[in-house]
PDB file of N, CA and C in Angstrom:
ATOM      1  N   MET A1102      25.748 -18.682 -12.470  1.00 56.00           N
ATOM      2  CA  MET A1102      26.425 -17.417 -12.778  1.00 56.00           C
ATOM      3  C   MET A1102      25.470 -16.241 -12.529  1.00 56.00           C
ATOM      4  N   SER A1103      24.278 -16.318 -13.152  1.00 64.00           N
ATOM      5  CA  SER A1103      23.325 -15.218 -12.987  1.00 64.00           C
ATOM      6  C   SER A1103      22.822 -15.157 -11.543  1.00 64.00           C
ATOM      7  N   ARG A1104      22.725 -16.335 -10.888  1.00 69.00           N
ATOM      8  CA  ARG A1104      22.277 -16.370  -9.494  1.00 69.00           C
ATOM      9  C   ARG A1104      23.290 -15.650  -8.598  1.00 69.00           C
ATOM     10  N   ASN A1105      24.577 -15.887  -8.869  1.00 69.00           N
ATOM     11  CA  ASN A1105      25.643 -15.240  -8.101  1.00 69.00           C
ATOM     12  C   ASN A1105      25.556 -13.726  -8.235  1.00 69.00           C
ATOM     13  N   ARG A1106      25.329 -13.269  -9.459  1.00 70.00           N
ATOM     14  CA  ARG A1106      25.250 -11.837  -9.716  1.00 70.00           C
ATOM     15  C   ARG A1106      24.058 -11.232  -8.977  1.00 70.00           C
ATOM     16  N   ARG A1107      22.923 -11.971  -8.956  1.00 71.00           N
ATOM     17  CA  ARG A1107      21.728 -11.477  -8.287  1.00 71.00           C
ATOM     18  C   ARG A1107      21.985 -11.342  -6.789  1.00 71.00           C
ATOM     19  N   ILE A1108      22.682 -12.313  -6.195  1.00 70.00           N
ATOM     20  CA  ILE A1108      23.005 -12.256  -4.764  1.00 70.00           C
ATOM     21  C   ILE A1108      23.896 -11.053  -4.492  1.00 70.00           C
ATOM     22  N   ARG A1109      24.901 -10.867  -5.328  1.00 74.00           N
ATOM     23  CA  ARG A1109      25.817  -9.744  -5.140  1.00 74.00           C
ATOM     24  C   ARG A1109      25.056  -8.419  -5.254  1.00 74.00           C
ATOM     25  N   GLY A1110      24.136  -8.325  -6.219  1.00 74.00           N
ATOM     26  CA  GLY A1110      23.350  -7.110  -6.389  1.00 74.00           C
ATOM     27  C   GLY A1110      22.478  -6.826  -5.179  1.00 74.00           C
ATOM     28  N   SER A1111      21.863  -7.884  -4.600  1.00 81.00           N
ATOM     29  CA  SER A1111      21.012  -7.673  -3.430  1.00 81.00           C
ATOM     30  C   SER A1111      21.849  -7.258  -2.225  1.00 81.00           C
ATOM     31  N   VAL A1112      23.063  -7.808  -2.105  1.00 80.00           N
ATOM     32  CA  VAL A1112      23.952  -7.413  -1.007  1.00 80.00           C
ATOM     33  C   VAL A1112      24.318  -5.946  -1.150  1.00 80.00           C
ATOM     34  N   LYS A1113      24.631  -5.539  -2.398  1.00 84.00           N
ATOM     35  CA  LYS A1113      24.975  -4.135  -2.659  1.00 84.00           C
ATOM     36  C   LYS A1113      23.797  -3.229  -2.318  1.00 84.00           C
ATOM     37  N   ASN A1114      22.587  -3.625  -2.741  1.00 84.00           N
ATOM     38  CA  ASN A1114      21.397  -2.830  -2.433  1.00 84.00           C
ATOM     39  C   ASN A1114      21.197  -2.729  -0.930  1.00 84.00           C
ATOM     40  N   TYR A1115      21.447  -3.837  -0.209  1.00 84.00           N
ATOM     41  CA  TYR A1115      21.285  -3.846   1.245  1.00 84.00           C
ATOM     42  C   TYR A1115      22.266  -2.886   1.900  1.00 84.00           C
ATOM     43  N   VAL A1116      23.527  -2.915   1.436  1.00 84.00           N
ATOM     44  CA  VAL A1116      24.547  -2.024   1.999  1.00 84.00           C
ATOM     45  C   VAL A1116      24.175  -0.565   1.733  1.00 84.00           C
ATOM     46  N   VAL A1117      23.754  -0.275   0.494  1.00 86.00           N
ATOM     47  CA  VAL A1117      23.385   1.100   0.139  1.00 86.00           C
ATOM     48  C   VAL A1117      22.211   1.569   0.991  1.00 86.00           C
ATOM     49  N   SER A1118      21.185   0.701   1.147  1.00 86.00           N
ATOM     50  CA  SER A1118      20.017   1.095   1.941  1.00 86.00           C
ATOM     51  C   SER A1118      20.383   1.250   3.411  1.00 86.00           C
ATOM     52  N   ALA A1119      21.313   0.418   3.910  1.00 83.00           N
ATOM     53  CA  ALA A1119      21.749   0.537   5.302  1.00 83.00           C
ATOM     54  C   ALA A1119      22.475   1.854   5.525  1.00 83.00           C
ATOM     55  N   VAL A1120      23.344   2.229   4.568  1.00 84.00           N
ATOM     56  CA  VAL A1120      24.081   3.493   4.681  1.00 84.00           C
ATOM     57  C   VAL A1120      23.106   4.669   4.638  1.00 84.00           C
ATOM     58  N   ILE A1121      22.170   4.630   3.670  1.00 84.00           N
ATOM     59  CA  ILE A1121      21.197   5.717   3.542  1.00 84.00           C
ATOM     60  C   ILE A1121      20.312   5.779   4.786  1.00 84.00           C
ATOM     61  N   GLY A1122      19.953   4.606   5.332  1.00 83.00           N
ATOM     62  CA  GLY A1122      19.121   4.568   6.532  1.00 83.00           C
ATOM     63  C   GLY A1122      19.844   5.078   7.760  1.00 83.00           C
ATOM     64  N   SER A1123      21.159   4.906   7.809  1.00 81.00           N
ATOM     65  CA  SER A1123      21.919   5.330   8.988  1.00 81.00           C
ATOM     66  C   SER A1123      22.244   6.818   8.957  1.00 81.00           C
ATOM     67  N   ILE A1124      22.138   7.465   7.780  1.00 80.00           N
ATOM     68  CA  ILE A1124      22.478   8.890   7.679  1.00 80.00           C
ATOM     69  C   ILE A1124      21.578   9.754   8.579  1.00 80.00           C
ATOM     70  N   PRO A1125      20.234   9.573   8.574  1.00 81.00           N
ATOM     71  CA  PRO A1125      19.404  10.394   9.478  1.00 81.00           C
ATOM     72  C   PRO A1125      19.750  10.181  10.943  1.00 81.00           C
ATOM     73  N   ILE A1126      20.055   8.929  11.328  1.00 77.00           N
ATOM     74  CA  ILE A1126      20.429   8.635  12.714  1.00 77.00           C
ATOM     75  C   ILE A1126      21.718   9.364  13.060  1.00 77.00           C
ATOM     76  N   LEU A1127      22.691   9.315  12.155  1.00 73.00           N
ATOM     77  CA  LEU A1127      23.963  10.006  12.389  1.00 73.00           C
ATOM     78  C   LEU A1127      23.747  11.512  12.481  1.00 73.00           C
ATOM     79  N   VAL A1128      22.899  12.040  11.606  1.00 77.00           N
ATOM     80  CA  VAL A1128      22.631  13.485  11.622  1.00 77.00           C
ATOM     81  C   VAL A1128      21.926  13.870  12.920  1.00 77.00           C
ATOM     82  N   ALA A1129      20.973  13.018  13.366  1.00 76.00           N
ATOM     83  CA  ALA A1129      20.231  13.311  14.594  1.00 76.00           C
ATOM     84  C   ALA A1129      21.149  13.247  15.810  1.00 76.00           C
ATOM     85  N   ASN A1130      22.094  12.312  15.791  1.00 76.00           N
ATOM     86  CA  ASN A1130      22.987  12.113  16.940  1.00 76.00           C
ATOM     87  C   ASN A1130      24.391  12.616  16.653  1.00 76.00           C
ATOM     88  N   TRP A1131      24.516  13.621  15.766  1.00 74.00           N
ATOM     89  CA  TRP A1131      25.875  14.013  15.341  1.00 74.00           C
ATOM     90  C   TRP A1131      26.680  14.558  16.502  1.00 74.00           C
ATOM     91  N   ARG A1132      26.013  15.140  17.515  1.00 74.00           N
ATOM     92  CA  ARG A1132      26.783  15.634  18.662  1.00 74.00           C
ATOM     93  C   ARG A1132      27.426  14.482  19.413  1.00 74.00           C
ATOM     94  N   GLN A1133      26.696  13.355  19.553  1.00 77.00           N
ATOM     95  CA  GLN A1133      27.251  12.193  20.248  1.00 77.00           C
ATOM     96  C   GLN A1133      28.275  11.466  19.390  1.00 77.00           C
ATOM     97  N   THR A1134      28.022  11.391  18.064  1.00 72.00           N
ATOM     98  CA  THR A1134      28.900  10.604  17.197  1.00 72.00           C
ATOM     99  C   THR A1134      30.143  11.379  16.793  1.00 72.00           C
ATOM    100  N   LEU A1135      30.069  12.731  16.843  1.00 78.00           N
ATOM    101  CA  LEU A1135      31.189  13.542  16.365  1.00 78.00           C
ATOM    102  C   LEU A1135      32.412  13.373  17.250  1.00 78.00           C
ATOM    103  N   TRP A1136      32.205  13.413  18.579  1.00 81.00           N
ATOM    104  CA  TRP A1136      33.356  13.360  19.486  1.00 81.00           C
ATOM    105  C   TRP A1136      34.094  12.032  19.423  1.00 81.00           C
ATOM    106  N   PRO A1137      33.409  10.864  19.461  1.00 81.00           N
ATOM    107  CA  PRO A1137      34.152   9.596  19.305  1.00 81.00           C
ATOM    108  C   PRO A1137      34.910   9.521  17.987  1.00 81.00           C
ATOM    109  N   LEU A1138      34.282   9.978  16.887  1.00 81.00           N
ATOM    110  CA  LEU A1138      34.970   9.971  15.590  1.00 81.00           C
ATOM    111  C   LEU A1138      36.208  10.849  15.640  1.00 81.00           C
ATOM    112  N   LEU A1139      36.062  12.030  16.246  1.00 85.00           N
ATOM    113  CA  LEU A1139      37.188  12.949  16.366  1.00 85.00           C
ATOM    114  C   LEU A1139      38.291  12.329  17.218  1.00 85.00           C
ATOM    115  N   ALA A1140      37.889  11.701  18.329  1.00 88.00           N
ATOM    116  CA  ALA A1140      38.867  11.078  19.225  1.00 88.00           C
ATOM    117  C   ALA A1140      39.605   9.946  18.517  1.00 88.00           C
ATOM    118  N   VAL A1141      38.865   9.120  17.763  1.00 89.00           N
ATOM    119  CA  VAL A1141      39.484   8.007  17.032  1.00 89.00           C
ATOM    120  C   VAL A1141      40.452   8.549  15.988  1.00 89.00           C
ATOM    121  N   THR A1142      40.048   9.595  15.265  1.00 89.00           N
ATOM    122  CA  THR A1142      40.917  10.180  14.240  1.00 89.00           C
ATOM    123  C   THR A1142      42.192  10.723  14.859  1.00 89.00           C
ATOM    124  N   VAL A1143      42.049  11.469  15.961  1.00 92.00           N
ATOM    125  CA  VAL A1143      43.221  12.032  16.637  1.00 92.00           C
ATOM    126  C   VAL A1143      44.129  10.917  17.137  1.00 92.00           C
ATOM    127  N   ALA A1144      43.523   9.859  17.700  1.00 93.00           N
ATOM    128  CA  ALA A1144      44.314   8.736  18.212  1.00 93.00           C
ATOM    129  C   ALA A1144      45.081   8.058  17.078  1.00 93.00           C
ATOM    130  N   LEU A1145      44.420   7.849  15.932  1.00 90.00           N
ATOM    131  CA  LEU A1145      45.086   7.209  14.793  1.00 90.00           C
ATOM    132  C   LEU A1145      46.244   8.064  14.295  1.00 90.00           C
ATOM    133  N   VAL A1146      46.015   9.376  14.196  1.00 90.00           N
ATOM    134  CA  VAL A1146      47.079  10.273  13.741  1.00 90.00           C
ATOM    135  C   VAL A1146      48.245  10.244  14.723  1.00 90.00           C
ATOM    136  N   ALA A1147      47.930  10.277  16.032  1.00 92.00           N
ATOM    137  CA  ALA A1147      48.978  10.246  17.054  1.00 92.00           C
ATOM    138  C   ALA A1147      49.778   8.948  16.968  1.00 92.00           C
ATOM    139  N   VAL A1148      49.081   7.824  16.810  1.00 91.00           N
ATOM    140  CA  VAL A1148      49.762   6.525  16.707  1.00 91.00           C
ATOM    141  C   VAL A1148      50.672   6.516  15.488  1.00 91.00           C
ATOM    142  N   GLN A1149      50.169   7.039  14.362  1.00 89.00           N
ATOM    143  CA  GLN A1149      50.983   7.072  13.144  1.00 89.00           C
ATOM    144  C   GLN A1149      52.214   7.946  13.338  1.00 89.00           C
ATOM    145  N   LEU A1150      52.040   9.096  13.993  1.00 88.00           N
ATOM    146  CA  LEU A1150      53.179   9.987  14.237  1.00 88.00           C
ATOM    147  C   LEU A1150      54.194   9.315  15.152  1.00 88.00           C
ATOM    148  N   ILE A1151      53.695   8.676  16.240  1.00 86.00           N
ATOM    149  CA  ILE A1151      54.599   8.034  17.205  1.00 86.00           C
ATOM    150  C   ILE A1151      55.353   6.888  16.534  1.00 86.00           C
ATOM    151  N   THR A1152      54.618   6.003  15.840  1.00 88.00           N
ATOM    152  CA  THR A1152      55.269   4.860  15.197  1.00 88.00           C
ATOM    153  C   THR A1152      56.210   5.346  14.101  1.00 88.00           C
ATOM    154  N   GLY A1153      55.818   6.420  13.389  1.00 84.00           N
ATOM    155  CA  GLY A1153      56.676   6.970  12.346  1.00 84.00           C
ATOM    156  C   GLY A1153      57.973   7.508  12.917  1.00 84.00           C
ATOM    157  N   SER A1154      57.892   8.225  14.044  1.00 83.00           N
ATOM    158  CA  SER A1154      59.104   8.787  14.646  1.00 83.00           C
ATOM    159  C   SER A1154      59.992   7.679  15.202  1.00 83.00           C
ATOM    160  N   ILE A1155      59.359   6.642  15.812  1.00 78.00           N
ATOM    161  CA  ILE A1155      60.141   5.505  16.316  1.00 78.00           C
ATOM    162  C   ILE A1155      60.842   4.816  15.151  1.00 78.00           C
ATOM    163  N   PHE A1156      60.094   4.664  14.041  1.00 79.00           N
ATOM    164  CA  PHE A1156      60.659   4.016  12.857  1.00 79.00           C
ATOM    165  C   PHE A1156      61.851   4.815  12.328  1.00 79.00           C
ATOM    166  N   MET A1157      61.709   6.139  12.278  1.00 80.00           N
ATOM    167  CA  MET A1157      62.808   6.984  11.797  1.00 80.00           C
ATOM    168  C   MET A1157      64.008   6.911  12.740  1.00 80.00           C
ATOM    169  N   LEU A1158      63.760   6.904  14.053  1.00 80.00           N
ATOM    170  CA  LEU A1158      64.847   6.783  15.031  1.00 80.00           C
ATOM    171  C   LEU A1158      65.562   5.452  14.853  1.00 80.00           C
ATOM    172  N   ALA A1159      64.794   4.387  14.633  1.00 82.00           N
ATOM    173  CA  ALA A1159      65.388   3.061  14.441  1.00 82.00           C
ATOM    174  C   ALA A1159      66.242   3.053  13.175  1.00 82.00           C
ATOM    175  N   LEU A1160      65.746   3.689  12.103  1.00 81.00           N
ATOM    176  CA  LEU A1160      66.518   3.756  10.859  1.00 81.00           C
ATOM    177  C   LEU A1160      67.809   4.550  11.073  1.00 81.00           C
ATOM    178  N   ARG A1161      67.700   5.652  11.819  1.00 84.00           N
ATOM    179  CA  ARG A1161      68.867   6.487  12.062  1.00 84.00           C
ATOM    180  C   ARG A1161      69.895   5.738  12.920  1.00 84.00           C
ATOM    181  N   ALA A1162      69.398   4.974  13.910  1.00 82.00           N
ATOM    182  CA  ALA A1162      70.295   4.223  14.793  1.00 82.00           C
ATOM    183  C   ALA A1162      70.995   3.113  14.011  1.00 82.00           C
ATOM    184  N   ALA A1163      70.270   2.496  13.067  1.00 74.00           N
ATOM    185  CA  ALA A1163      70.843   1.387  12.296  1.00 74.00           C
ATOM    186  C   ALA A1163      71.681   1.923  11.145  1.00 74.00           C
TER     187      ALA A1163
END
C-alpha cells in the first residue's frame, strides 16, 4: 500500500518537474510553438462547428 503511494508520488513529481522544465523551452520557442497551437485550436473549433451544424441538419431532417 505504502509502496504504491510512493510510486504514485514519484510519478507526480516527475510530471510536475517535466512541466516546469518544459516551460522555459516553450517560452524560448513561443514563436514556433504558438502557430501550431493556434492552428490546432482553430481546426478543433472548425471541426466542432462543422460537426455541430451537420448534427443539427440531421436532427432537423429527421
